[in-house]
Amino acid sequence: MNQRRTDVGWRLDLADIRAALRPRTRSLFLNSPCNPTGWVIPAEQQAELLELCRQQNILLIADEVYHRSVYEGDVAPSFMTLARDDDPVIVVSGFSKAWAMTGWRIGWVVAPSRHAETWAILSECFNTGATVFVQQAAITALERGEETVARLRDQYAGGRAIVTEVLGRCPRIELTEPQGAFYAFPRVRGLTSSLAFAEGVLAEEDVGIAPGYTFGPGNEEHFRLCFAHSHEALREGLERIVRYIERHDNEFDSV
Ligand SMILES: Cc1ncc(COP(=O)(O)O)c(C=O)c1O
C-alpha cells in the first residue's frame, strides 16, 4: 500500500487500506521507516492497523529493516512492542542498514510461535547457509555495535540536512523531509517521465538516482536518492542534479 503525499508530508490513510481489502486478502505488507519516502508510521496508527488485521485475520508483514535509522528518538515505532504472540504479525529485519552490513545476507524474522514449523521448512529451502564469519559479525554487531549505529545515524542526519539545504535552493523541487531511513523522494514539479529524468541525470551528470515510477503508480514526478554517502560526494551529487534541472527547465511542464 502506497502512502499519499499531502500538504503535511507523507501519510498512510487507513481508509485507503480498508477500501483495498478484498474477501481473499490474506496479507498486508508494510515498510516503515520507508524506502523510498523516509516516512515513519506513528505508533497510534500501528495500533489501528494491527487491530484491523486482528479483526480481519490478515497477516501483517512488517519490514522494519530501517528501525534504527530515525531522526527523532532512538528507534522507530515497532510492531514488536505491540504484537502479542497470537497476533497475525511477522516482523522482518536485518543487519544491512543499522550496521551497514548490506550484502552480508543476514537478518531475522519474528513470527507467532504457531508458524515455527513452517518457518523452519522455508528456512531449510531458502536461506540456510549464513556463513560462520557473517554470523560472528552479526554477534559482534549486537554486542559491540551500538557506537556504530549511533555514528551512522549521525552521518545520515548530516546527509539529510545537506539534501534539505541543496534541494531547497531549487524552486522546481518539492521535498518532504524524511523522518527515517536514508532516502529522500523529492518531487520535480512538471516532470513527465521519471525514467527519462534518471537516465538524463546519469548520462549528463554521472549521478545515479532511482526513477519514481519504479515505486508504483503516481510517482512519475519523483526520484529517489540515497543520502548514505560521504557528505562531500553527496553535496556534489545533489548540486549536479540541481544543475541538470536548471539546464532542462524549459522541458518540464509548467505548473
Ligand atoms: C525496505 C527494505 N527491506 C529490505 C531490504 C533488504 O535488506 P537485505 O540487505 O537484508 O536484503 C532493503 C534494502 O534496500 C529495503 O530497502
GROMACS .gro file of N, CA, C and O in nm, residues 126-245:
model
  480
  126PHE      N    1   1.527  -2.206   0.164
  126PHE     CA    2   1.563  -2.079   0.102
  126PHE      C    3   1.685  -2.008   0.161
  126PHE      O    4   1.754  -1.937   0.091
  127ASN      N    5   1.703  -2.018   0.289
  127ASN     CA    6   1.806  -1.928   0.341
  127ASN      C    7   1.899  -1.988   0.445
  127ASN      O    8   1.956  -1.917   0.526
  128THR      N    9   1.914  -2.119   0.445
  128THR     CA   10   2.020  -2.171   0.531
  128THR      C   11   2.152  -2.133   0.466
  128THR      O   12   2.158  -2.105   0.347
  129GLY      N   13   2.256  -2.130   0.541
  129GLY     CA   14   2.387  -2.103   0.482
  129GLY      C   15   2.442  -1.967   0.512
  129GLY      O   16   2.525  -1.916   0.438
  130ALA      N   17   2.393  -1.903   0.620
  130ALA     CA   18   2.462  -1.781   0.664
  130ALA      C   19   2.600  -1.828   0.709
  130ALA      O   20   2.612  -1.910   0.800
  131THR      N   21   2.702  -1.780   0.642
  131THR     CA   22   2.837  -1.833   0.670
  131THR      C   23   2.880  -1.798   0.813
  131THR      O   24   2.830  -1.703   0.872
  132VAL      N   25   2.974  -1.877   0.862
  132VAL     CA   26   3.012  -1.863   1.003
  132VAL      C   27   3.069  -1.723   1.030
  132VAL      O   28   3.035  -1.660   1.130
  133PHE      N   29   3.152  -1.673   0.938
  133PHE     CA   30   3.212  -1.542   0.969
  133PHE      C   31   3.106  -1.431   0.969
  133PHE      O   32   3.117  -1.334   1.044
  134VAL      N   33   3.002  -1.450   0.888
  134VAL     CA   34   2.894  -1.349   0.890
  134VAL      C   35   2.813  -1.360   1.020
  134VAL      O   36   2.774  -1.260   1.079
  135GLN      N   37   2.792  -1.483   1.066
  135GLN     CA   38   2.723  -1.499   1.194
  135GLN      C   39   2.804  -1.435   1.307
  135GLN      O   40   2.750  -1.371   1.396
  136GLN      N   41   2.936  -1.452   1.299
  136GLN     CA   42   3.021  -1.392   1.404
  136GLN      C   43   3.014  -1.239   1.397
  136GLN      O   44   3.010  -1.170   1.499
  137ALA      N   45   3.010  -1.188   1.273
  137ALA     CA   46   2.999  -1.042   1.257
  137ALA      C   47   2.867  -0.993   1.316
  137ALA      O   48   2.862  -0.888   1.381
  138ALA      N   49   2.760  -1.070   1.295
  138ALA     CA   50   2.629  -1.030   1.348
  138ALA      C   51   2.631  -1.029   1.502
  138ALA      O   52   2.576  -0.938   1.564
  139ILE      N   53   2.696  -1.129   1.559
  139ILE     CA   54   2.706  -1.132   1.707
  139ILE      C   55   2.783  -1.009   1.756
  139ILE      O   56   2.743  -0.941   1.849
  140THR      N   57   2.892  -0.979   1.687
  140THR     CA   58   2.972  -0.862   1.725
  140THR      C   59   2.889  -0.734   1.710
  140THR      O   60   2.895  -0.645   1.796
  141ALA      N   61   2.810  -0.726   1.602
  141ALA     CA   62   2.725  -0.609   1.582
  141ALA      C   63   2.631  -0.591   1.701
  141ALA      O   64   2.613  -0.480   1.752
  142LEU      N   65   2.571  -0.702   1.745
  142LEU     CA   66   2.476  -0.693   1.856
  142LEU      C   67   2.547  -0.660   1.987
  142LEU      O   68   2.497  -0.582   2.068
  143GLU      N   69   2.663  -0.719   2.006
  143GLU     CA   70   2.731  -0.700   2.135
  143GLU      C   71   2.808  -0.569   2.145
  143GLU      O   72   2.817  -0.508   2.250
  144ARG      N   73   2.866  -0.527   2.029
  144ARG     CA   74   2.954  -0.410   2.039
  144ARG      C   75   2.925  -0.305   1.931
  144ARG      O   76   3.008  -0.220   1.903
  145GLY      N   77   2.807  -0.313   1.871
  145GLY     CA   78   2.781  -0.228   1.754
  145GLY      C   79   2.706  -0.099   1.780
  145GLY      O   80   2.682  -0.022   1.688
  146GLU      N   81   2.671  -0.072   1.906
  146GLU     CA   82   2.587   0.046   1.932
  146GLU      C   83   2.654   0.176   1.890
  146GLU      O   84   2.590   0.267   1.839
  147GLU      N   85   2.784   0.180   1.909
  147GLU     CA   86   2.856   0.302   1.872
  147GLU      C   87   2.847   0.323   1.720
  147GLU      O   88   2.829   0.435   1.672
  148THR      N   89   2.856   0.214   1.647
  148THR     CA   90   2.846   0.221   1.501
  148THR      C   91   2.707   0.269   1.459
  148THR      O   92   2.692   0.355   1.372
  149VAL      N   93   2.606   0.212   1.524
  149VAL     CA   94   2.467   0.253   1.491
  149VAL      C   95   2.452   0.404   1.511
  149VAL      O   96   2.399   0.475   1.425
  150ALA      N   97   2.503   0.453   1.623
  150ALA     CA   98   2.489   0.596   1.654
  150ALA      C   99   2.571   0.681   1.556
  150ALA      O  100   2.524   0.785   1.508
  151ARG      N  101   2.691   0.634   1.525
  151ARG     CA  102   2.777   0.712   1.434
  151ARG      C  103   2.714   0.720   1.294
  151ARG      O  104   2.709   0.825   1.232
  152LEU      N  105   2.660   0.606   1.248
  152LEU     CA  106   2.598   0.606   1.114
  152LEU      C  107   2.476   0.697   1.113
  152LEU      O  108   2.453   0.772   1.019
  153ARG      N  109   2.400   0.690   1.222
  153ARG     CA  110   2.279   0.773   1.226
  153ARG      C  111   2.315   0.922   1.222
  153ARG      O  112   2.251   1.001   1.154
  154ASP      N  113   2.422   0.957   1.292
  154ASP     CA  114   2.466   1.098   1.288
  154ASP      C  115   2.509   1.136   1.147
  154ASP      O  116   2.481   1.245   1.098
  155GLN      N  117   2.577   1.042   1.082
  155GLN     CA  118   2.621   1.071   0.945
  155GLN      C  119   2.500   1.090   0.853
  155GLN      O  120   2.495   1.182   0.771
  156TYR      N  121   2.400   1.003   0.869
  156TYR     CA  122   2.281   1.015   0.784
  156TYR      C  123   2.204   1.143   0.816
  156TYR      O  124   2.150   1.208   0.726
  157ALA      N  125   2.201   1.179   0.945
  157ALA     CA  126   2.130   1.304   0.982
  157ALA      C  127   2.199   1.423   0.915
  157ALA      O  128   2.133   1.514   0.863
  158GLY      N  129   2.332   1.420   0.912
  158GLY     CA  130   2.406   1.527   0.844
  158GLY      C  131   2.376   1.525   0.695
  158GLY      O  132   2.360   1.630   0.631
  159GLY      N  133   2.365   1.406   0.638
  159GLY     CA  134   2.333   1.392   0.495
  159GLY      C  135   2.195   1.447   0.465
  159GLY      O  136   2.174   1.519   0.366
  160ARG      N  137   2.103   1.419   0.553
  160ARG     CA  138   1.966   1.469   0.534
  160ARG      C  139   1.964   1.622   0.535
  160ARG      O  140   1.896   1.685   0.455
  161ALA      N  141   2.044   1.682   0.622
  161ALA     CA  142   2.049   1.829   0.627
  161ALA      C  143   2.106   1.884   0.496
  161ALA      O  144   2.059   1.988   0.446
  162ILE      N  145   2.203   1.815   0.439
  162ILE     CA  146   2.262   1.861   0.311
  162ILE      C  147   2.157   1.850   0.200
  162ILE      O  148   2.143   1.939   0.116
  163VAL      N  149   2.081   1.741   0.200
  163VAL     CA  150   1.975   1.724   0.099
  163VAL      C  151   1.877   1.841   0.109
  163VAL      O  152   1.842   1.904   0.009
  164THR      N  153   1.833   1.870   0.231
  164THR     CA  154   1.735   1.977   0.251
  164THR      C  155   1.792   2.111   0.206
  164THR      O  156   1.723   2.190   0.139
  165GLU      N  157   1.918   2.133   0.238
  165GLU     CA  158   1.979   2.262   0.203
  165GLU      C  159   1.994   2.277   0.051
  165GLU      O  160   1.947   2.376  -0.007
  166VAL      N  161   2.055   2.177  -0.014
  166VAL     CA  162   2.085   2.194  -0.157
  166VAL      C  163   1.957   2.188  -0.241
  166VAL      O  164   1.934   2.274  -0.327
  167LEU      N  165   1.871   2.090  -0.216
  167LEU     CA  166   1.749   2.081  -0.297
  167LEU      C  167   1.654   2.197  -0.266
  167LEU      O  168   1.576   2.239  -0.351
  168GLY      N  169   1.663   2.248  -0.144
  168GLY     CA  170   1.579   2.362  -0.104
  168GLY      C  171   1.605   2.486  -0.189
  168GLY      O  172   1.521   2.575  -0.195
  169ARG      N  173   1.721   2.491  -0.254
  169ARG     CA  174   1.753   2.608  -0.336
  169ARG      C  175   1.687   2.602  -0.475
  169ARG      O  176   1.690   2.697  -0.550
  170CYS      N  177   1.631   2.485  -0.509
  170CYS     CA  178   1.578   2.467  -0.644
  170CYS      C  179   1.425   2.482  -0.641
  170CYS      O  180   1.355   2.398  -0.584
  171PRO      N  181   1.372   2.589  -0.699
  171PRO     CA  182   1.227   2.614  -0.688
  171PRO      C  183   1.141   2.503  -0.749
  171PRO      O  184   1.026   2.487  -0.712
  172ARG      N  185   1.197   2.427  -0.843
  172ARG     CA  186   1.118   2.323  -0.906
  172ARG      C  187   1.102   2.198  -0.818
  172ARG      O  188   1.019   2.111  -0.843
  173ILE      N  189   1.183   2.190  -0.714
  173ILE     CA  190   1.181   2.070  -0.630
  173ILE      C  191   1.097   2.093  -0.505
  173ILE      O  192   1.107   2.195  -0.440
  174GLU      N  193   1.018   1.991  -0.474
  174GLU     CA  194   0.937   1.991  -0.352
  174GLU      C  195   0.985   1.873  -0.269
  174GLU      O  196   0.989   1.759  -0.320
  175LEU      N  197   1.022   1.898  -0.147
  175LEU     CA  198   1.081   1.790  -0.067
  175LEU      C  199   1.010   1.775   0.066
  175LEU      O  200   0.992   1.872   0.139
  176THR      N  201   0.970   1.652   0.097
  176THR     CA  202   0.922   1.622   0.231
  176THR      C  203   1.041   1.565   0.307
  176THR      O  204   1.099   1.465   0.264
  177GLU      N  205   1.075   1.629   0.415
  177GLU     CA  206   1.195   1.585   0.488
  177GLU      C  207   1.174   1.443   0.542
  177GLU      O  208   1.075   1.416   0.612
  178PRO      N  209   1.266   1.352   0.510
  178PRO     CA  210   1.249   1.215   0.559
  178PRO      C  211   1.260   1.209   0.711
  178PRO      O  212   1.342   1.277   0.770
  179GLN      N  213   1.176   1.124   0.772
  179GLN     CA  214   1.182   1.107   0.918
  179GLN      C  215   1.268   0.987   0.955
  179GLN      O  216   1.305   0.968   1.070
  180GLY      N  217   1.292   0.901   0.856
  180GLY     CA  218   1.370   0.781   0.883
  180GLY      C  219   1.430   0.726   0.754
  180GLY      O  220   1.413   0.784   0.647
  181ALA      N  221   1.498   0.611   0.766
  181ALA     CA  222   1.574   0.550   0.655
  181ALA      C  223   1.677   0.651   0.603
  181ALA      O  224   1.701   0.754   0.667
  182PHE      N  225   1.737   0.625   0.488
  182PHE     CA  226   1.833   0.725   0.438
  182PHE      C  227   1.807   0.758   0.292
  182PHE      O  228   1.897   0.762   0.209
  183TYR      N  229   1.680   0.778   0.264
  183TYR     CA  230   1.638   0.815   0.128
  183TYR      C  231   1.551   0.939   0.133
  183TYR      O  232   1.480   0.963   0.230
  184ALA      N  233   1.558   1.015   0.025
  184ALA     CA  234   1.461   1.123   0.006
  184ALA      C  235   1.389   1.092  -0.124
  184ALA      O  236   1.444   1.027  -0.214
  185PHE      N  237   1.266   1.140  -0.133
  185PHE     CA  238   1.182   1.111  -0.250
  185PHE      C  239   1.125   1.243  -0.302
  185PHE      O  240   1.004   1.268  -0.293
  186PRO      N  241   1.213   1.330  -0.355
  186PRO     CA  242   1.167   1.462  -0.395
  186PRO      C  243   1.075   1.457  -0.517
  186PRO      O  244   1.082   1.365  -0.598
  187ARG      N  245   0.994   1.561  -0.526
  187ARG     CA  246   0.909   1.578  -0.643
  187ARG      C  247   0.971   1.687  -0.730
  187ARG      O  248   1.011   1.792  -0.678
  188VAL      N  249   0.980   1.661  -0.860
  188VAL     CA  250   1.025   1.764  -0.953
  188VAL      C  251   0.899   1.811  -1.026
  188VAL      O  252   0.845   1.738  -1.110
  189ARG      N  253   0.851   1.926  -0.991
  189ARG     CA  254   0.722   1.971  -1.044
  189ARG      C  255   0.728   1.987  -1.196
  189ARG      O  256   0.821   2.048  -1.248
  190GLY      N  257   0.633   1.922  -1.263
  190GLY     CA  258   0.628   1.934  -1.408
  190GLY      C  259   0.700   1.822  -1.482
  190GLY      O  260   0.698   1.817  -1.605
  191LEU      N  261   0.762   1.732  -1.407
  191LEU     CA  262   0.833   1.620  -1.472
  191LEU      C  263   0.731   1.524  -1.534
  191LEU      O  264   0.630   1.492  -1.472
  192THR      N  265   0.759   1.479  -1.656
  192THR     CA  266   0.662   1.388  -1.719
  192THR      C  267   0.714   1.245  -1.725
  192THR      O  268   0.636   1.151  -1.732
  193SER      N  269   0.845   1.227  -1.724
  193SER     CA  270   0.897   1.090  -1.724
  193SER      C  271   1.012   1.078  -1.624
  193SER      O  272   1.121   1.133  -1.645
  194SER      N  273   0.985   1.004  -1.516
  194SER     CA  274   1.091   0.989  -1.413
  194SER      C  275   1.207   0.905  -1.468
  194SER      O  276   1.322   0.925  -1.429
  195LEU      N  277   1.176   0.816  -1.562
  195LEU     CA  278   1.283   0.732  -1.619
  195LEU      C  279   1.375   0.817  -1.707
  195LEU      O  280   1.498   0.812  -1.693
  196ALA      N  281   1.315   0.899  -1.794
  196ALA     CA  282   1.398   0.985  -1.881
  196ALA      C  283   1.482   1.079  -1.795
  196ALA      O  284   1.599   1.107  -1.826
  197PHE      N  285   1.425   1.125  -1.686
  197PHE     CA  286   1.498   1.215  -1.596
  197PHE      C  287   1.619   1.143  -1.535
  197PHE      O  288   1.732   1.193  -1.539
  198ALA      N  289   1.594   1.024  -1.481
  198ALA     CA  290   1.704   0.949  -1.417
  198ALA      C  291   1.812   0.915  -1.520
  198ALA      O  292   1.932   0.924  -1.491
  199GLU      N  293   1.769   0.879  -1.641
  199GLU     CA  294   1.867   0.846  -1.746
  199GLU      C  295   1.948   0.971  -1.785
  199GLU      O  296   2.069   0.964  -1.805
  200GLY      N  297   1.878   1.084  -1.793
  200GLY     CA  298   1.945   1.210  -1.829
  200GLY      C  299   2.047   1.252  -1.724
  200GLY      O  300   2.160   1.291  -1.756
  201VAL      N  301   2.007   1.240  -1.596
  201VAL     CA  302   2.098   1.279  -1.487
  201VAL      C  303   2.221   1.188  -1.488
  201VAL      O  304   2.335   1.233  -1.468
  202LEU      N  305   2.199   1.061  -1.518
  202LEU     CA  306   2.312   0.967  -1.522
  202LEU      C  307   2.405   1.000  -1.641
  202LEU      O  308   2.527   1.009  -1.625
  203ALA      N  309   2.344   1.020  -1.757
  203ALA     CA  310   2.424   1.042  -1.878
  203ALA      C  311   2.500   1.175  -1.873
  203ALA      O  312   2.617   1.182  -1.909
  204GLU      N  313   2.432   1.279  -1.827
  204GLU     CA  314   2.494   1.413  -1.835
  204GLU      C  315   2.570   1.455  -1.710
  204GLU      O  316   2.661   1.536  -1.716
  205GLU      N  317   2.530   1.397  -1.595
  205GLU     CA  318   2.594   1.442  -1.470
  205GLU      C  319   2.661   1.328  -1.394
  205GLU      O  320   2.717   1.351  -1.286
  206ASP      N  321   2.649   1.205  -1.446
  206ASP     CA  322   2.715   1.091  -1.383
  206ASP      C  323   2.668   1.066  -1.239
  206ASP      O  324   2.747   1.032  -1.151
  207VAL      N  325   2.538   1.088  -1.216
  207VAL     CA  326   2.481   1.067  -1.083
  207VAL      C  327   2.368   0.963  -1.094
  207VAL      O  328   2.281   0.977  -1.181
  208GLY      N  329   2.371   0.864  -1.010
  208GLY     CA  330   2.270   0.758  -1.014
  208GLY      C  331   2.156   0.787  -0.917
  208GLY      O  332   2.178   0.803  -0.797
  209ILE      N  333   2.035   0.793  -0.968
  209ILE     CA  334   1.915   0.807  -0.885
  209ILE      C  335   1.813   0.705  -0.933
  209ILE      O  336   1.825   0.654  -1.044
  210ALA      N  337   1.713   0.676  -0.851
  210ALA     CA  338   1.612   0.579  -0.892
  210ALA      C  339   1.488   0.654  -0.940
  210ALA      O  340   1.439   0.744  -0.870
  211PRO      N  341   1.436   0.618  -1.058
  211PRO     CA  342   1.316   0.687  -1.108
  211PRO      C  343   1.193   0.653  -1.024
  211PRO      O  344   1.174   0.539  -0.982
  212GLY      N  345   1.108   0.754  -1.003
  212GLY     CA  346   0.991   0.737  -0.917
  212GLY      C  347   0.897   0.626  -0.960
  212GLY      O  348   0.838   0.558  -0.877
  213TYR      N  349   0.882   0.606  -1.092
  213TYR     CA  350   0.780   0.512  -1.139
  213TYR      C  351   0.805   0.370  -1.087
  213TYR      O  352   0.712   0.292  -1.072
  214THR      N  353   0.930   0.337  -1.054
  214THR     CA  354   0.958   0.201  -1.007
  214THR      C  355   0.896   0.176  -0.869
  214THR      O  356   0.893   0.063  -0.823
  215PHE      N  357   0.850   0.282  -0.802
  215PHE     CA  358   0.791   0.264  -0.669
  215PHE      C  359   0.638   0.265  -0.673
  215PHE      O  360   0.574   0.283  -0.570
  216GLY      N  361   0.583   0.248  -0.791
  216GLY     CA  362   0.438   0.236  -0.800
  216GLY      C  363   0.375   0.356  -0.868
  216GLY      O  364   0.441   0.459  -0.891
  217PRO      N  365   0.246   0.342  -0.902
  217PRO     CA  366   0.178   0.447  -0.976
  217PRO      C  367   0.170   0.578  -0.897
  217PRO      O  368   0.171   0.577  -0.774
  218GLY      N  369   0.166   0.688  -0.972
  218GLY     CA  370   0.151   0.819  -0.908
  218GLY      C  371   0.283   0.884  -0.871
  218GLY      O  372   0.285   0.989  -0.808
  219ASN      N  373   0.394   0.821  -0.911
  219ASN     CA  374   0.525   0.873  -0.869
  219ASN      C  375   0.609   0.924  -0.985
  219ASN      O  376   0.732   0.933  -0.973
  220GLU      N  377   0.544   0.954  -1.096
  220GLU     CA  378   0.619   0.991  -1.217
  220GLU      C  379   0.696   1.122  -1.202
  220GLU      O  380   0.793   1.145  -1.274
  221GLU      N  381   0.655   1.206  -1.109
  221GLU     CA  382   0.728   1.333  -1.090
  221GLU      C  383   0.842   1.320  -0.987
  221GLU      O  384   0.908   1.418  -0.955
  222HIS      N  385   0.861   1.198  -0.937
  222HIS     CA  386   0.956   1.182  -0.827
  222HIS      C  387   1.083   1.108  -0.867
  222HIS      O  388   1.086   1.034  -0.964
  223PHE      N  389   1.186   1.128  -0.786
  223PHE     CA  390   1.303   1.041  -0.793
  223PHE      C  391   1.347   1.008  -0.651
  223PHE      O  392   1.315   1.083  -0.558
  224ARG      N  393   1.414   0.895  -0.637
  224ARG     CA  394   1.466   0.860  -0.504
  224ARG      C  395   1.615   0.879  -0.501
  224ARG      O  396   1.686   0.835  -0.593
  225LEU      N  397   1.661   0.942  -0.397
  225LEU     CA  398   1.806   0.950  -0.380
  225LEU      C  399   1.843   0.896  -0.243
  225LEU      O  400   1.765   0.899  -0.148
  226CYS      N  401   1.964   0.843  -0.238
  226CYS     CA  402   2.014   0.785  -0.113
  226CYS      C  403   2.114   0.884  -0.054
  226CYS      O  404   2.203   0.930  -0.126
  227PHE      N  405   2.099   0.916   0.074
  227PHE     CA  406   2.195   1.012   0.133
  227PHE      C  407   2.290   0.945   0.231
  227PHE      O  408   2.342   1.009   0.323
  228ALA      N  409   2.316   0.815   0.210
  228ALA     CA  410   2.411   0.745   0.297
  228ALA      C  411   2.555   0.755   0.244
  228ALA      O  412   2.639   0.675   0.280
  229HIS      N  413   2.580   0.851   0.157
  229HIS     CA  414   2.716   0.867   0.103
  229HIS      C  415   2.799   0.956   0.197
  229HIS      O  416   2.747   1.013   0.292
  230SER      N  417   2.926   0.972   0.161
  230SER     CA  418   3.007   1.072   0.232
  230SER      C  419   2.943   1.207   0.203
  230SER      O  420   2.884   1.228   0.096
  231HIS      N  421   2.954   1.299   0.298
  231HIS     CA  422   2.889   1.428   0.280
  231HIS      C  423   2.942   1.503   0.159
  231HIS      O  424   2.867   1.572   0.089
  232GLU      N  425   3.069   1.485   0.133
  232GLU     CA  426   3.131   1.554   0.020
  232GLU      C  427   3.071   1.505  -0.114
  232GLU      O  428   3.029   1.584  -0.199
  233ALA      N  429   3.066   1.372  -0.129
  233ALA     CA  430   3.012   1.315  -0.253
  233ALA      C  431   2.864   1.349  -0.266
  233ALA      O  432   2.814   1.377  -0.376
  234LEU      N  433   2.794   1.346  -0.154
  234LEU     CA  434   2.650   1.375  -0.156
  234LEU      C  435   2.624   1.518  -0.204
  234LEU      O  436   2.541   1.542  -0.293
  235ARG      N  437   2.697   1.613  -0.147
  235ARG     CA  438   2.677   1.752  -0.185
  235ARG      C  439   2.705   1.771  -0.335
  235ARG      O  440   2.628   1.833  -0.408
  236GLU      N  441   2.812   1.710  -0.381
  236GLU     CA  442   2.848   1.722  -0.522
  236GLU      C  443   2.737   1.663  -0.610
  236GLU      O  444   2.693   1.723  -0.708
  237GLY      N  445   2.688   1.543  -0.571
  237GLY     CA  446   2.583   1.477  -0.649
  237GLY      C  447   2.456   1.561  -0.655
  237GLY      O  448   2.394   1.576  -0.761
  238LEU      N  449   2.419   1.618  -0.541
  238LEU     CA  450   2.296   1.699  -0.535
  238LEU      C  451   2.311   1.824  -0.622
  238LEU      O  452   2.217   1.863  -0.692
  239GLU      N  453   2.429   1.883  -0.616
  239GLU     CA  454   2.448   2.005  -0.696
  239GLU      C  455   2.438   1.973  -0.846
  239GLU      O  456   2.386   2.051  -0.924
  240ARG      N  457   2.487   1.855  -0.881
  240ARG     CA  458   2.477   1.815  -1.023
  240ARG      C  459   2.330   1.793  -1.062
  240ARG      O  460   2.289   1.827  -1.173
  241ILE      N  461   2.251   1.735  -0.972
  241ILE     CA  462   2.109   1.713  -1.003
  241ILE      C  463   2.039   1.848  -1.025
  241ILE      O  464   1.965   1.867  -1.122
  242VAL      N  465   2.067   1.943  -0.936
  242VAL     CA  466   2.005   2.076  -0.948
  242VAL      C  467   2.050   2.142  -1.079
  242VAL      O  468   1.968   2.200  -1.151
  243ARG      N  469   2.179   2.126  -1.110
  243ARG     CA  470   2.232   2.185  -1.234
  243ARG      C  471   2.158   2.127  -1.355
  243ARG      O  472   2.121   2.197  -1.448
  244TYR      N  473   2.135   1.996  -1.352
  244TYR     CA  474   2.064   1.930  -1.462
  244TYR      C  475   1.923   1.987  -1.475
  244TYR      O  476   1.876   2.019  -1.585
  245ILE      N  477   1.854   2.003  -1.363
  245ILE     CA  478   1.716   2.055  -1.366
  245ILE      C  479   1.715   2.196  -1.423
  245ILE      O  480   1.631   2.231  -1.507
   0.00000   0.00000   0.00000
